[in-house]
């Protein structure tokens, strides 16, 4: 028997039995996610004395960082309420950028997470008011 076919057979068996590398064991990420939300704005405290219930709209975009368990999450929000005693509306426009970490695997039924980030919100008290407020979290 020639050595070439025997050598080729040995290489083929070795390749089939090779252990996967660490990079091959890491699960692929989920890709990006987006979401929309619609709900009620319920003013509380002094804000609740001045404004009625209003509407709240939310948009969310989430994408994983390459080869990392961390995700980038961007949220946008718009809220509008009408004044109770006078004409006009109060509008809130804001956005946040956060880094998110999931504590469980992508295929898990429940996926608890922790996130931290920065946001900016602009509050407009309507045409009857000359003041606006910017709040950073």
PDB file of N, CA and C in Angstrom, residues 17-115:
ATOM      1  N   UNK A  17     -12.152  14.530  13.700  1.00  0.00           N
ATOM      2  CA  UNK A  17     -12.144  14.366  15.145  1.00  0.00           C
ATOM      3  C   UNK A  17     -11.618  15.600  15.875  1.00  0.00           C
ATOM      4  N   UNK A  18     -11.272  16.666  15.147  1.00  0.00           N
ATOM      5  CA  UNK A  18     -10.681  17.859  15.773  1.00  0.00           C
ATOM      6  C   UNK A  18     -11.693  18.539  16.694  1.00  0.00           C
ATOM      7  N   UNK A  19     -11.202  19.069  17.786  1.00  0.00           N
ATOM      8  CA  UNK A  19     -12.036  19.815  18.722  1.00  0.00           C
ATOM      9  C   UNK A  19     -12.326  21.194  18.134  1.00  0.00           C
ATOM     10  N   UNK A  20     -13.527  21.728  18.336  1.00  0.00           N
ATOM     11  CA  UNK A  20     -13.814  23.068  17.830  1.00  0.00           C
ATOM     12  C   UNK A  20     -13.027  24.116  18.624  1.00  0.00           C
ATOM     13  N   UNK A  21     -12.655  25.168  17.941  1.00  0.00           N
ATOM     14  CA  UNK A  21     -11.950  26.255  18.597  1.00  0.00           C
ATOM     15  C   UNK A  21     -12.916  27.061  19.458  1.00  0.00           C
ATOM     16  N   UNK A  22     -12.383  27.820  20.417  1.00  0.00           N
ATOM     17  CA  UNK A  22     -13.226  28.605  21.326  1.00  0.00           C
ATOM     18  C   UNK A  22     -14.129  29.571  20.553  1.00  0.00           C
ATOM     19  N   UNK A  23     -13.621  30.195  19.516  1.00  0.00           N
ATOM     20  CA  UNK A  23     -14.428  31.136  18.745  1.00  0.00           C
ATOM     21  C   UNK A  23     -15.602  30.443  18.074  1.00  0.00           C
ATOM     22  N   UNK A  24     -15.458  29.170  17.768  1.00  0.00           N
ATOM     23  CA  UNK A  24     -16.544  28.436  17.145  1.00  0.00           C
ATOM     24  C   UNK A  24     -17.625  28.043  18.152  1.00  0.00           C
ATOM     25  N   UNK A  25     -17.300  28.028  19.443  1.00  0.00           N
ATOM     26  CA  UNK A  25     -18.260  27.654  20.472  1.00  0.00           C
ATOM     27  C   UNK A  25     -19.159  28.813  20.885  1.00  0.00           C
ATOM     28  N   UNK A  26     -18.731  30.072  20.628  1.00  0.00           N
ATOM     29  CA  UNK A  26     -19.515  31.232  21.011  1.00  0.00           C
ATOM     30  C   UNK A  26     -20.761  31.296  20.134  1.00  0.00           C
ATOM     31  N   UNK A  27     -21.915  31.426  20.772  1.00  0.00           N
ATOM     32  CA  UNK A  27     -23.159  31.493  20.018  1.00  0.00           C
ATOM     33  C   UNK A  27     -23.238  32.794  19.238  1.00  0.00           C
ATOM     34  N   UNK A  28     -23.863  32.726  18.093  1.00  0.00           N
ATOM     35  CA  UNK A  28     -24.058  33.911  17.289  1.00  0.00           C
ATOM     36  C   UNK A  28     -25.025  34.844  18.012  1.00  0.00           C
ATOM     37  N   UNK A  29     -24.836  36.122  17.806  1.00  0.00           N
ATOM     38  CA  UNK A  29     -25.726  37.090  18.431  1.00  0.00           C
ATOM     39  C   UNK A  29     -27.061  37.120  17.705  1.00  0.00           C
ATOM     40  N   UNK A  30     -28.024  37.739  18.332  1.00  0.00           N
ATOM     41  CA  UNK A  30     -29.378  37.752  17.809  1.00  0.00           C
ATOM     42  C   UNK A  30     -29.587  38.736  16.673  1.00  0.00           C
ATOM     43  N   UNK A  31     -28.741  39.705  16.521  1.00  0.00           N
ATOM     44  CA  UNK A  31     -28.990  40.750  15.543  1.00  0.00           C
ATOM     45  C   UNK A  31     -29.734  41.906  16.193  1.00  0.00           C
ATOM     46  N   UNK A  32     -30.232  42.807  15.377  1.00  0.00           N
ATOM     47  CA  UNK A  32     -30.872  43.987  15.953  1.00  0.00           C
ATOM     48  C   UNK A  32     -32.351  43.742  16.246  1.00  0.00           C
ATOM     49  N   UNK A  33     -32.889  44.548  17.152  1.00  0.00           N
ATOM     50  CA  UNK A  33     -34.301  44.508  17.528  1.00  0.00           C
ATOM     51  C   UNK A  33     -34.834  45.935  17.510  1.00  0.00           C
ATOM     52  N   UNK A  34     -36.110  46.058  17.256  1.00  0.00           N
ATOM     53  CA  UNK A  34     -36.740  47.356  17.383  1.00  0.00           C
ATOM     54  C   UNK A  34     -38.135  47.170  17.947  1.00  0.00           C
ATOM     55  N   UNK A  35     -38.666  48.227  18.519  1.00  0.00           N
ATOM     56  CA  UNK A  35     -39.997  48.144  19.089  1.00  0.00           C
ATOM     57  C   UNK A  35     -40.660  49.503  19.133  1.00  0.00           C
ATOM     58  N   UNK A  36     -41.964  49.489  19.166  1.00  0.00           N
ATOM     59  CA  UNK A  36     -42.771  50.697  19.287  1.00  0.00           C
ATOM     60  C   UNK A  36     -43.736  50.513  20.449  1.00  0.00           C
ATOM     61  N   UNK A  37     -44.030  51.594  21.146  1.00  0.00           N
ATOM     62  CA  UNK A  37     -44.965  51.527  22.250  1.00  0.00           C
ATOM     63  C   UNK A  37     -45.902  52.719  22.234  1.00  0.00           C
ATOM     64  N   UNK A  38     -47.091  52.509  22.721  1.00  0.00           N
ATOM     65  CA  UNK A  38     -48.098  53.558  22.814  1.00  0.00           C
ATOM     66  C   UNK A  38     -48.805  53.385  24.149  1.00  0.00           C
ATOM     67  N   UNK A  39     -48.970  54.476  24.884  1.00  0.00           N
ATOM     68  CA  UNK A  39     -49.600  54.361  26.191  1.00  0.00           C
ATOM     69  C   UNK A  39     -50.105  55.694  26.691  1.00  0.00           C
ATOM     70  N   UNK A  40     -50.522  55.700  27.931  1.00  0.00           N
ATOM     71  CA  UNK A  40     -51.071  56.896  28.566  1.00  0.00           C
ATOM     72  C   UNK A  40     -50.001  57.571  29.415  1.00  0.00           C
ATOM     73  N   UNK A  41     -50.039  58.895  29.430  1.00  0.00           N
ATOM     74  CA  UNK A  41     -49.220  59.683  30.335  1.00  0.00           C
ATOM     75  C   UNK A  41     -50.130  60.141  31.465  1.00  0.00           C
ATOM     76  N   UNK A  42     -49.798  59.748  32.680  1.00  0.00           N
ATOM     77  CA  UNK A  42     -50.609  60.094  33.848  1.00  0.00           C
ATOM     78  C   UNK A  42     -49.835  61.088  34.717  1.00  0.00           C
ATOM     79  N   UNK A  43     -50.101  62.389  34.559  1.00  0.00           N
ATOM     80  CA  UNK A  43     -49.387  63.386  35.360  1.00  0.00           C
ATOM     81  C   UNK A  43     -49.632  63.187  36.855  1.00  0.00           C
ATOM     82  N   UNK A  44     -48.593  63.337  37.651  1.00  0.00           N
ATOM     83  CA  UNK A  44     -48.665  63.161  39.103  1.00  0.00           C
ATOM     84  C   UNK A  44     -48.136  64.421  39.792  1.00  0.00           C
ATOM     85  N   UNK A  45     -48.459  64.590  41.051  1.00  0.00           N
ATOM     86  CA  UNK A  45     -47.957  65.710  41.844  1.00  0.00           C
ATOM     87  C   UNK A  45     -48.417  67.048  41.278  1.00  0.00           C
ATOM     88  N   UNK A  46     -47.515  68.043  41.271  1.00  0.00           N
ATOM     89  CA  UNK A  46     -47.850  69.368  40.744  1.00  0.00           C
ATOM     90  C   UNK A  46     -48.178  69.312  39.260  1.00  0.00           C
ATOM     91  N   UNK A  47     -47.512  68.450  38.538  1.00  0.00           N
ATOM     92  CA  UNK A  47     -47.799  68.270  37.108  1.00  0.00           C
ATOM     93  C   UNK A  47     -49.227  67.765  36.919  1.00  0.00           C
ATOM     94  N   UNK A  48     -49.693  66.880  37.780  1.00  0.00           N
ATOM     95  CA  UNK A  48     -51.053  66.352  37.718  1.00  0.00           C
ATOM     96  C   UNK A  48     -52.113  67.400  38.047  1.00  0.00           C
ATOM     97  N   UNK A  49     -51.754  68.421  38.851  1.00  0.00           N
ATOM     98  CA  UNK A  49     -52.697  69.500  39.162  1.00  0.00           C
ATOM     99  C   UNK A  49     -52.867  70.439  37.971  1.00  0.00           C
ATOM    100  N   UNK A  50     -51.855  70.522  37.106  1.00  0.00           N
ATOM    101  CA  UNK A  50     -51.882  71.460  35.989  1.00  0.00           C
ATOM    102  C   UNK A  50     -52.333  70.825  34.671  1.00  0.00           C
ATOM    103  N   UNK A  51     -52.096  69.521  34.475  1.00  0.00           N
ATOM    104  CA  UNK A  51     -52.386  68.875  33.190  1.00  0.00           C
ATOM    105  C   UNK A  51     -53.274  67.651  33.345  1.00  0.00           C
ATOM    106  N   UNK A  52     -53.975  67.328  32.249  1.00  0.00           N
ATOM    107  CA  UNK A  52     -54.836  66.145  32.184  1.00  0.00           C
ATOM    108  C   UNK A  52     -54.020  64.953  31.672  1.00  0.00           C
ATOM    109  N   UNK A  53     -54.655  63.775  31.654  1.00  0.00           N
ATOM    110  CA  UNK A  53     -54.022  62.587  31.097  1.00  0.00           C
ATOM    111  C   UNK A  53     -53.738  62.821  29.606  1.00  0.00           C
ATOM    112  N   UNK A  54     -52.636  62.264  29.117  1.00  0.00           N
ATOM    113  CA  UNK A  54     -52.257  62.446  27.718  1.00  0.00           C
ATOM    114  C   UNK A  54     -51.773  61.162  27.081  1.00  0.00           C
ATOM    115  N   UNK A  55     -51.007  61.297  26.012  1.00  0.00           N
ATOM    116  CA  UNK A  55     -50.530  60.160  25.236  1.00  0.00           C
ATOM    117  C   UNK A  55     -49.002  60.093  25.300  1.00  0.00           C
ATOM    118  N   UNK A  56     -48.484  58.873  25.195  1.00  0.00           N
ATOM    119  CA  UNK A  56     -47.047  58.620  25.261  1.00  0.00           C
ATOM    120  C   UNK A  56     -46.673  57.671  24.127  1.00  0.00           C
ATOM    121  N   UNK A  57     -45.659  58.023  23.333  1.00  0.00           N
ATOM    122  CA  UNK A  57     -45.184  57.192  22.231  1.00  0.00           C
ATOM    123  C   UNK A  57     -43.703  56.891  22.469  1.00  0.00           C
ATOM    124  N   UNK A  58     -43.313  55.623  22.285  1.00  0.00           N
ATOM    125  CA  UNK A  58     -41.940  55.180  22.548  1.00  0.00           C
ATOM    126  C   UNK A  58     -41.418  54.392  21.356  1.00  0.00           C
ATOM    127  N   UNK A  59     -40.162  54.611  21.012  1.00  0.00           N
ATOM    128  CA  UNK A  59     -39.474  53.813  20.004  1.00  0.00           C
ATOM    129  C   UNK A  59     -38.166  53.290  20.578  1.00  0.00           C
ATOM    130  N   UNK A  60     -37.829  52.023  20.299  1.00  0.00           N
ATOM    131  CA  UNK A  60     -36.628  51.380  20.843  1.00  0.00           C
ATOM    132  C   UNK A  60     -35.870  50.689  19.721  1.00  0.00           C
ATOM    133  N   UNK A  61     -34.544  50.830  19.733  1.00  0.00           N
ATOM    134  CA  UNK A  61     -33.664  50.108  18.807  1.00  0.00           C
ATOM    135  C   UNK A  61     -32.539  49.500  19.635  1.00  0.00           C
ATOM    136  N   UNK A  62     -32.257  48.218  19.429  1.00  0.00           N
ATOM    137  CA  UNK A  62     -31.219  47.505  20.184  1.00  0.00           C
ATOM    138  C   UNK A  62     -30.394  46.655  19.224  1.00  0.00           C
ATOM    139  N   UNK A  63     -29.062  46.738  19.349  1.00  0.00           N
ATOM    140  CA  UNK A  63     -28.172  45.941  18.498  1.00  0.00           C
ATOM    141  C   UNK A  63     -26.963  45.487  19.312  1.00  0.00           C
ATOM    142  N   UNK A  64     -26.462  44.285  19.065  1.00  0.00           N
ATOM    143  CA  UNK A  64     -25.296  43.801  19.825  1.00  0.00           C
ATOM    144  C   UNK A  64     -24.006  44.419  19.299  1.00  0.00           C
ATOM    145  N   UNK A  65     -23.051  44.595  20.217  1.00  0.00           N
ATOM    146  CA  UNK A  65     -21.700  44.945  19.802  1.00  0.00           C
ATOM    147  C   UNK A  65     -21.059  43.676  19.242  1.00  0.00           C
ATOM    148  N   UNK A  66     -20.198  43.791  18.256  1.00  0.00           N
ATOM    149  CA  UNK A  66     -19.585  42.623  17.604  1.00  0.00           C
ATOM    150  C   UNK A  66     -18.804  41.779  18.603  1.00  0.00           C
ATOM    151  N   UNK A  67     -19.060  40.468  18.604  1.00  0.00           N
ATOM    152  CA  UNK A  67     -18.366  39.485  19.449  1.00  0.00           C
ATOM    153  C   UNK A  67     -18.330  39.902  20.917  1.00  0.00           C
ATOM    154  N   UNK A  68     -19.445  40.392  21.421  1.00  0.00           N
ATOM    155  CA  UNK A  68     -19.509  40.854  22.801  1.00  0.00           C
ATOM    156  C   UNK A  68     -20.894  40.526  23.372  1.00  0.00           C
ATOM    157  N   UNK A  69     -20.986  40.309  24.683  1.00  0.00           N
ATOM    158  CA  UNK A  69     -22.303  40.091  25.287  1.00  0.00           C
ATOM    159  C   UNK A  69     -23.054  41.406  25.529  1.00  0.00           C
ATOM    160  N   UNK A  70     -22.445  42.543  25.182  1.00  0.00           N
ATOM    161  CA  UNK A  70     -23.057  43.850  25.395  1.00  0.00           C
ATOM    162  C   UNK A  70     -23.872  44.287  24.186  1.00  0.00           C
ATOM    163  N   UNK A  71     -24.922  45.055  24.450  1.00  0.00           N
ATOM    164  CA  UNK A  71     -25.799  45.585  23.406  1.00  0.00           C
ATOM    165  C   UNK A  71     -25.868  47.103  23.531  1.00  0.00           C
ATOM    166  N   UNK A  72     -26.086  47.770  22.421  1.00  0.00           N
ATOM    167  CA  UNK A  72     -26.364  49.194  22.400  1.00  0.00           C
ATOM    168  C   UNK A  72     -27.871  49.355  22.260  1.00  0.00           C
ATOM    169  N   UNK A  73     -28.466  50.176  23.120  1.00  0.00           N
ATOM    170  CA  UNK A  73     -29.918  50.407  23.075  1.00  0.00           C
ATOM    171  C   UNK A  73     -30.170  51.909  22.989  1.00  0.00           C
ATOM    172  N   UNK A  74     -31.018  52.311  22.043  1.00  0.00           N
ATOM    173  CA  UNK A  74     -31.396  53.705  21.859  1.00  0.00           C
ATOM    174  C   UNK A  74     -32.911  53.794  21.978  1.00  0.00           C
ATOM    175  N   UNK A  75     -33.382  54.671  22.868  1.00  0.00           N
ATOM    176  CA  UNK A  75     -34.815  54.878  23.085  1.00  0.00           C
ATOM    177  C   UNK A  75     -35.177  56.313  22.717  1.00  0.00           C
ATOM    178  N   UNK A  76     -36.335  56.494  22.116  1.00  0.00           N
ATOM    179  CA  UNK A  76     -36.882  57.819  21.856  1.00  0.00           C
ATOM    180  C   UNK A  76     -38.285  57.889  22.422  1.00  0.00           C
ATOM    181  N   UNK A  77     -38.671  59.035  22.984  1.00  0.00           N
ATOM    182  CA  UNK A  77     -39.976  59.175  23.620  1.00  0.00           C
ATOM    183  C   UNK A  77     -40.596  60.515  23.248  1.00  0.00           C
ATOM    184  N   UNK A  78     -41.910  60.495  23.064  1.00  0.00           N
ATOM    185  CA  UNK A  78     -42.691  61.723  22.902  1.00  0.00           C
ATOM    186  C   UNK A  78     -43.939  61.580  23.767  1.00  0.00           C
ATOM    187  N   UNK A  79     -44.240  62.620  24.528  1.00  0.00           N
ATOM    188  CA  UNK A  79     -45.410  62.621  25.402  1.00  0.00           C
ATOM    189  C   UNK A  79     -46.102  63.966  25.282  1.00  0.00           C
ATOM    190  N   UNK A  80     -47.428  63.953  25.303  1.00  0.00           N
ATOM    191  CA  UNK A  80     -48.193  65.183  25.196  1.00  0.00           C
ATOM    192  C   UNK A  80     -49.389  65.122  26.136  1.00  0.00           C
ATOM    193  N   UNK A  81     -49.594  66.195  26.916  1.00  0.00           N
ATOM    194  CA  UNK A  81     -50.754  66.327  27.792  1.00  0.00           C
ATOM    195  C   UNK A  81     -51.358  67.712  27.582  1.00  0.00           C
ATOM    196  N   UNK A  82     -52.665  67.829  27.765  1.00  0.00           N
ATOM    197  CA  UNK A  82     -53.314  69.139  27.647  1.00  0.00           C
ATOM    198  C   UNK A  82     -53.455  69.766  29.029  1.00  0.00           C
ATOM    199  N   UNK A  83     -53.396  71.108  29.064  1.00  0.00           N
ATOM    200  CA  UNK A  83     -53.527  71.830  30.329  1.00  0.00           C
ATOM    201  C   UNK A  83     -54.948  71.683  30.866  1.00  0.00           C
ATOM    202  N   UNK A  84     -55.074  71.668  32.177  1.00  0.00           N
ATOM    203  CA  UNK A  84     -56.371  71.471  32.824  1.00  0.00           C
ATOM    204  C   UNK A  84     -57.183  72.762  32.882  1.00  0.00           C
ATOM    205  N   UNK A  85     -56.590  73.863  33.320  1.00  0.00           N
ATOM    206  CA  UNK A  85     -57.330  75.103  33.541  1.00  0.00           C
ATOM    207  C   UNK A  85     -57.266  76.058  32.349  1.00  0.00           C
ATOM    208  N   UNK A  86     -56.228  75.967  31.534  1.00  0.00           N
ATOM    209  CA  UNK A  86     -56.046  76.883  30.401  1.00  0.00           C
ATOM    210  C   UNK A  86     -55.906  76.094  29.113  1.00  0.00           C
ATOM    211  N   UNK A  87     -55.881  76.814  27.991  1.00  0.00           N
ATOM    212  CA  UNK A  87     -55.660  76.142  26.710  1.00  0.00           C
ATOM    213  C   UNK A  87     -54.163  75.897  26.526  1.00  0.00           C
ATOM    214  N   UNK A  88     -53.830  74.923  25.698  1.00  0.00           N
ATOM    215  CA  UNK A  88     -52.434  74.605  25.428  1.00  0.00           C
ATOM    216  C   UNK A  88     -52.081  73.194  25.848  1.00  0.00           C
ATOM    217  N   UNK A  89     -50.883  72.798  25.494  1.00  0.00           N
ATOM    218  CA  UNK A  89     -50.402  71.450  25.809  1.00  0.00           C
ATOM    219  C   UNK A  89     -48.988  71.497  26.361  1.00  0.00           C
ATOM    220  N   UNK A  90     -48.626  70.438  27.049  1.00  0.00           N
ATOM    221  CA  UNK A  90     -47.252  70.225  27.494  1.00  0.00           C
ATOM    222  C   UNK A  90     -46.692  69.066  26.683  1.00  0.00           C
ATOM    223  N   UNK A  91     -45.546  69.276  26.062  1.00  0.00           N
ATOM    224  CA  UNK A  91     -44.909  68.229  25.275  1.00  0.00           C
ATOM    225  C   UNK A  91     -43.563  67.855  25.854  1.00  0.00           C
ATOM    226  N   UNK A  92     -43.275  66.568  25.870  1.00  0.00           N
ATOM    227  CA  UNK A  92     -41.987  66.061  26.343  1.00  0.00           C
ATOM    228  C   UNK A  92     -41.371  65.251  25.209  1.00  0.00           C
ATOM    229  N   UNK A  93     -40.175  65.616  24.798  1.00  0.00           N
ATOM    230  CA  UNK A  93     -39.446  64.918  23.749  1.00  0.00           C
ATOM    231  C   UNK A  93     -38.091  64.522  24.316  1.00  0.00           C
ATOM    232  N   UNK A  94     -37.712  63.259  24.180  1.00  0.00           N
ATOM    233  CA  UNK A  94     -36.454  62.835  24.778  1.00  0.00           C
ATOM    234  C   UNK A  94     -35.873  61.600  24.131  1.00  0.00           C
ATOM    235  N   UNK A  95     -34.660  61.310  24.528  1.00  0.00           N
ATOM    236  CA  UNK A  95     -33.978  60.130  24.029  1.00  0.00           C
ATOM    237  C   UNK A  95     -32.892  59.688  24.988  1.00  0.00           C
ATOM    238  N   UNK A  96     -32.580  58.386  24.956  1.00  0.00           N
ATOM    239  CA  UNK A  96     -31.506  57.830  25.776  1.00  0.00           C
ATOM    240  C   UNK A  96     -30.647  56.896  24.922  1.00  0.00           C
ATOM    241  N   UNK A  97     -29.404  56.794  25.278  1.00  0.00           N
ATOM    242  CA  UNK A  97     -28.488  55.817  24.690  1.00  0.00           C
ATOM    243  C   UNK A  97     -27.906  55.023  25.856  1.00  0.00           C
ATOM    244  N   UNK A  98     -28.015  53.691  25.787  1.00  0.00           N
ATOM    245  CA  UNK A  98     -27.623  52.838  26.909  1.00  0.00           C
ATOM    246  C   UNK A  98     -26.821  51.636  26.431  1.00  0.00           C
ATOM    247  N   UNK A  99     -26.036  51.081  27.352  1.00  0.00           N
ATOM    248  CA  UNK A  99     -25.360  49.808  27.146  1.00  0.00           C
ATOM    249  C   UNK A  99     -26.107  48.789  27.991  1.00  0.00           C
ATOM    250  N   UNK A 100     -26.419  47.631  27.399  1.00  0.00           N
ATOM    251  CA  UNK A 100     -27.262  46.628  28.030  1.00  0.00           C
ATOM    252  C   UNK A 100     -26.510  45.301  28.093  1.00  0.00           C
ATOM    253  N   UNK A 101     -26.671  44.562  29.213  1.00  0.00           N
ATOM    254  CA  UNK A 101     -26.068  43.237  29.372  1.00  0.00           C
ATOM    255  C   UNK A 101     -27.147  42.256  29.818  1.00  0.00           C
ATOM    256  N   UNK A 102     -27.355  41.172  29.047  1.00  0.00           N
ATOM    257  CA  UNK A 102     -28.303  40.108  29.402  1.00  0.00           C
ATOM    258  C   UNK A 102     -27.606  39.084  30.301  1.00  0.00           C
ATOM    259  N   UNK A 103     -28.325  38.591  31.341  1.00  0.00           N
ATOM    260  CA  UNK A 103     -27.770  37.590  32.244  1.00  0.00           C
ATOM    261  C   UNK A 103     -28.017  36.157  31.789  1.00  0.00           C
ATOM    262  N   UNK A 104     -28.739  35.949  30.710  1.00  0.00           N
ATOM    263  CA  UNK A 104     -29.045  34.590  30.268  1.00  0.00           C
ATOM    264  C   UNK A 104     -28.796  34.449  28.769  1.00  0.00           C
ATOM    265  N   UNK A 105     -28.909  33.217  28.292  1.00  0.00           N
ATOM    266  CA  UNK A 105     -28.654  32.899  26.889  1.00  0.00           C
ATOM    267  C   UNK A 105     -29.763  33.457  25.998  1.00  0.00           C
ATOM    268  N   UNK A 106     -29.460  33.712  24.717  1.00  0.00           N
ATOM    269  CA  UNK A 106     -30.471  34.250  23.804  1.00  0.00           C
ATOM    270  C   UNK A 106     -31.722  33.386  23.674  1.00  0.00           C
ATOM    271  N   UNK A 107     -31.611  32.078  23.845  1.00  0.00           N
ATOM    272  CA  UNK A 107     -32.765  31.186  23.678  1.00  0.00           C
ATOM    273  C   UNK A 107     -33.582  31.016  24.962  1.00  0.00           C
ATOM    274  N   UNK A 108     -33.174  31.633  26.065  1.00  0.00           N
ATOM    275  CA  UNK A 108     -33.884  31.477  27.336  1.00  0.00           C
ATOM    276  C   UNK A 108     -35.267  32.111  27.279  1.00  0.00           C
ATOM    277  N   UNK A 109     -36.214  31.562  28.064  1.00  0.00           N
ATOM    278  CA  UNK A 109     -37.565  32.114  28.083  1.00  0.00           C
ATOM    279  C   UNK A 109     -37.613  33.480  28.753  1.00  0.00           C
ATOM    280  N   UNK A 110     -36.909  33.644  29.857  1.00  0.00           N
ATOM    281  CA  UNK A 110     -36.824  34.928  30.549  1.00  0.00           C
ATOM    282  C   UNK A 110     -35.392  35.430  30.443  1.00  0.00           C
ATOM    283  N   UNK A 111     -35.223  36.706  30.105  1.00  0.00           N
ATOM    284  CA  UNK A 111     -33.882  37.260  29.912  1.00  0.00           C
ATOM    285  C   UNK A 111     -33.691  38.514  30.755  1.00  0.00           C
ATOM    286  N   UNK A 112     -33.372  38.356  32.049  1.00  0.00           N
ATOM    287  CA  UNK A 112     -33.113  39.550  32.857  1.00  0.00           C
ATOM    288  C   UNK A 112     -31.876  40.283  32.340  1.00  0.00           C
ATOM    289  N   UNK A 113     -31.880  41.594  32.527  1.00  0.00           N
ATOM    290  CA  UNK A 113     -30.752  42.384  32.041  1.00  0.00           C
ATOM    291  C   UNK A 113     -30.527  43.593  32.943  1.00  0.00           C
ATOM    292  N   UNK A 114     -29.378  44.211  32.773  1.00  0.00           N
ATOM    293  CA  UNK A 114     -29.039  45.455  33.444  1.00  0.00           C
ATOM    294  C   UNK A 114     -28.604  46.427  32.357  1.00  0.00           C
ATOM    295  N   UNK A 115     -28.966  47.704  32.522  1.00  0.00           N
ATOM    296  CA  UNK A 115     -28.539  48.678  31.547  1.00  0.00           C
ATOM    297  C   UNK A 115     -28.194  49.991  32.224  1.00  0.00           C
TER     298      UNK A 115
END
